[in-house]
mmCIF file of C-alpha atoms in Angstrom:
data_model
loop_
_atom_site.group_PDB
_atom_site.id
_atom_site.type_symbol
_atom_site.label_atom_id
_atom_site.label_comp_id
_atom_site.label_asym_id
_atom_site.label_seq_id
_atom_site.Cartn_x
_atom_site.Cartn_y
_atom_site.Cartn_z
ATOM 1 C CA UNK A 1 31.717 71.018 -155.056
ATOM 2 C CA UNK A 2 35.624 70.910 -155.601
ATOM 3 C CA UNK A 3 38.472 70.182 -153.527
ATOM 4 C CA UNK A 4 38.488 73.925 -152.485
ATOM 5 C CA UNK A 5 34.905 75.235 -152.792
ATOM 6 C CA UNK A 6 31.811 74.674 -150.643
ATOM 7 C CA UNK A 7 28.375 76.073 -150.548
ATOM 8 C CA UNK A 8 26.977 76.162 -146.854
ATOM 9 C CA UNK A 9 23.497 78.029 -146.460
ATOM 10 C CA UNK A 10 25.122 79.130 -143.293
ATOM 11 C CA UNK A 11 27.985 81.088 -145.143
ATOM 12 C CA UNK A 12 27.117 83.815 -147.727
ATOM 13 C CA UNK A 13 23.499 82.756 -148.225
ATOM 14 C CA UNK A 14 24.726 79.482 -149.660
ATOM 15 C CA UNK A 15 26.696 81.066 -152.783
ATOM 16 C CA UNK A 16 29.870 78.772 -153.505
ATOM 17 C CA UNK A 17 32.875 79.871 -151.388
ATOM 18 C CA UNK A 18 36.339 78.883 -150.964
ATOM 19 C CA UNK A 19 36.800 76.508 -147.821
ATOM 20 C CA UNK A 20 37.460 78.267 -144.710
ATOM 21 C CA UNK A 21 36.717 81.681 -146.004
ATOM 22 C CA UNK A 22 34.043 84.018 -146.794
ATOM 23 C CA UNK A 23 35.405 84.679 -150.427
ATOM 24 C CA UNK A 24 33.317 83.954 -153.001
ATOM 25 C CA UNK A 25 33.848 82.072 -155.970
ATOM 26 C CA UNK A 26 32.364 84.630 -158.204
ATOM 27 C CA UNK A 27 34.805 87.279 -156.797
ATOM 28 C CA UNK A 28 37.799 85.055 -158.102
ATOM 29 C CA UNK A 29 36.299 84.794 -161.329
ATOM 30 C CA UNK A 30 35.690 88.353 -161.742
ATOM 31 C CA UNK A 31 39.211 88.912 -160.831
ATOM 32 C CA UNK A 32 40.383 86.771 -163.587
ATOM 33 C CA UNK A 33 38.065 88.141 -166.070
ATOM 34 C CA UNK A 34 39.426 91.358 -165.364
ATOM 35 C CA UNK A 35 42.792 90.233 -166.147
ATOM 36 C CA UNK A 36 44.454 89.594 -162.865
ATOM 37 C CA UNK A 37 46.911 86.775 -162.701
ATOM 38 C CA UNK A 38 46.557 83.927 -160.270
ATOM 39 C CA UNK A 39 49.883 85.281 -158.494
ATOM 40 C CA UNK A 40 48.058 88.455 -158.250
ATOM 41 C CA UNK A 41 44.898 87.165 -156.777
ATOM 42 C CA UNK A 42 46.813 84.879 -154.183
ATOM 43 C CA UNK A 43 48.392 88.346 -153.095
ATOM 44 C CA UNK A 44 45.439 90.175 -152.957
ATOM 45 C CA UNK A 45 43.755 87.892 -150.747
ATOM 46 C CA UNK A 46 46.633 87.273 -148.777
ATOM 47 C CA UNK A 47 47.271 83.720 -149.456
ATOM 48 C CA UNK A 48 43.514 82.769 -148.206
ATOM 49 C CA UNK A 49 42.967 81.484 -152.038
ATOM 50 C CA UNK A 50 45.820 79.381 -153.489
ATOM 51 C CA UNK A 51 46.889 78.796 -156.975
ATOM 52 C CA UNK A 52 45.327 75.237 -156.513
ATOM 53 C CA UNK A 53 42.177 76.821 -155.333
ATOM 54 C CA UNK A 54 41.693 79.219 -158.046
ATOM 55 C CA UNK A 55 42.438 76.283 -160.680
ATOM 56 C CA UNK A 56 39.352 74.583 -158.917
ATOM 57 C CA UNK A 57 37.276 77.906 -159.317
ATOM 58 C CA UNK A 58 37.788 77.654 -163.334
ATOM 59 C CA UNK A 59 36.806 73.723 -163.072
ATOM 60 C CA UNK A 60 33.908 74.513 -161.192
ATOM 61 C CA UNK A 61 33.181 77.558 -163.632
ATOM 62 C CA UNK A 62 33.716 74.749 -166.648
ATOM 63 C CA UNK A 63 31.506 72.369 -165.037
ATOM 64 C CA UNK A 64 28.550 74.588 -164.358
ATOM 65 C CA UNK A 65 28.527 75.483 -168.183
ATOM 66 C CA UNK A 66 28.946 72.198 -169.820
ATOM 67 C CA UNK A 67 26.511 69.030 -169.531
ATOM 68 C CA UNK A 68 28.020 65.443 -168.677
ATOM 69 C CA UNK A 69 28.740 65.272 -172.229
ATOM 70 C CA UNK A 70 30.890 68.406 -172.444
ATOM 71 C CA UNK A 71 28.345 69.947 -174.330
ATOM 72 C CA UNK A 72 27.472 73.703 -173.467
ATOM 73 C CA UNK A 73 24.279 73.697 -171.271
ATOM 74 C CA UNK A 74 21.049 74.962 -173.130
ATOM 75 C CA UNK A 75 20.770 78.785 -171.847
ATOM 76 C CA UNK A 76 17.197 77.998 -170.349
ATOM 77 C CA UNK A 77 19.003 75.483 -168.130
ATOM 78 C CA UNK A 78 21.940 77.822 -167.224
ATOM 79 C CA UNK A 79 19.572 80.369 -166.390
ATOM 80 C CA UNK A 80 17.353 77.934 -164.325
ATOM 81 C CA UNK A 81 20.337 76.952 -161.975
ATOM 82 C CA UNK A 82 21.374 80.465 -161.385
#
């Protein structure tokens, strides 16, 4: 799903996680949404999530919201993929 993100049905029920961890992408997105800086997130996870992995996480979130033309996906399409 990205350079640092995988979705393996045997890990965390297939939810996107950071490679080699059980840290889920939504957890880092939630931390960003609550105002944590990338440096704080790296420290909070003991370096198991890098700044580059956080950037990949943001790109993944962007990709999941936009279609191939860069337009916001229709809300029904977003809900169907959840």
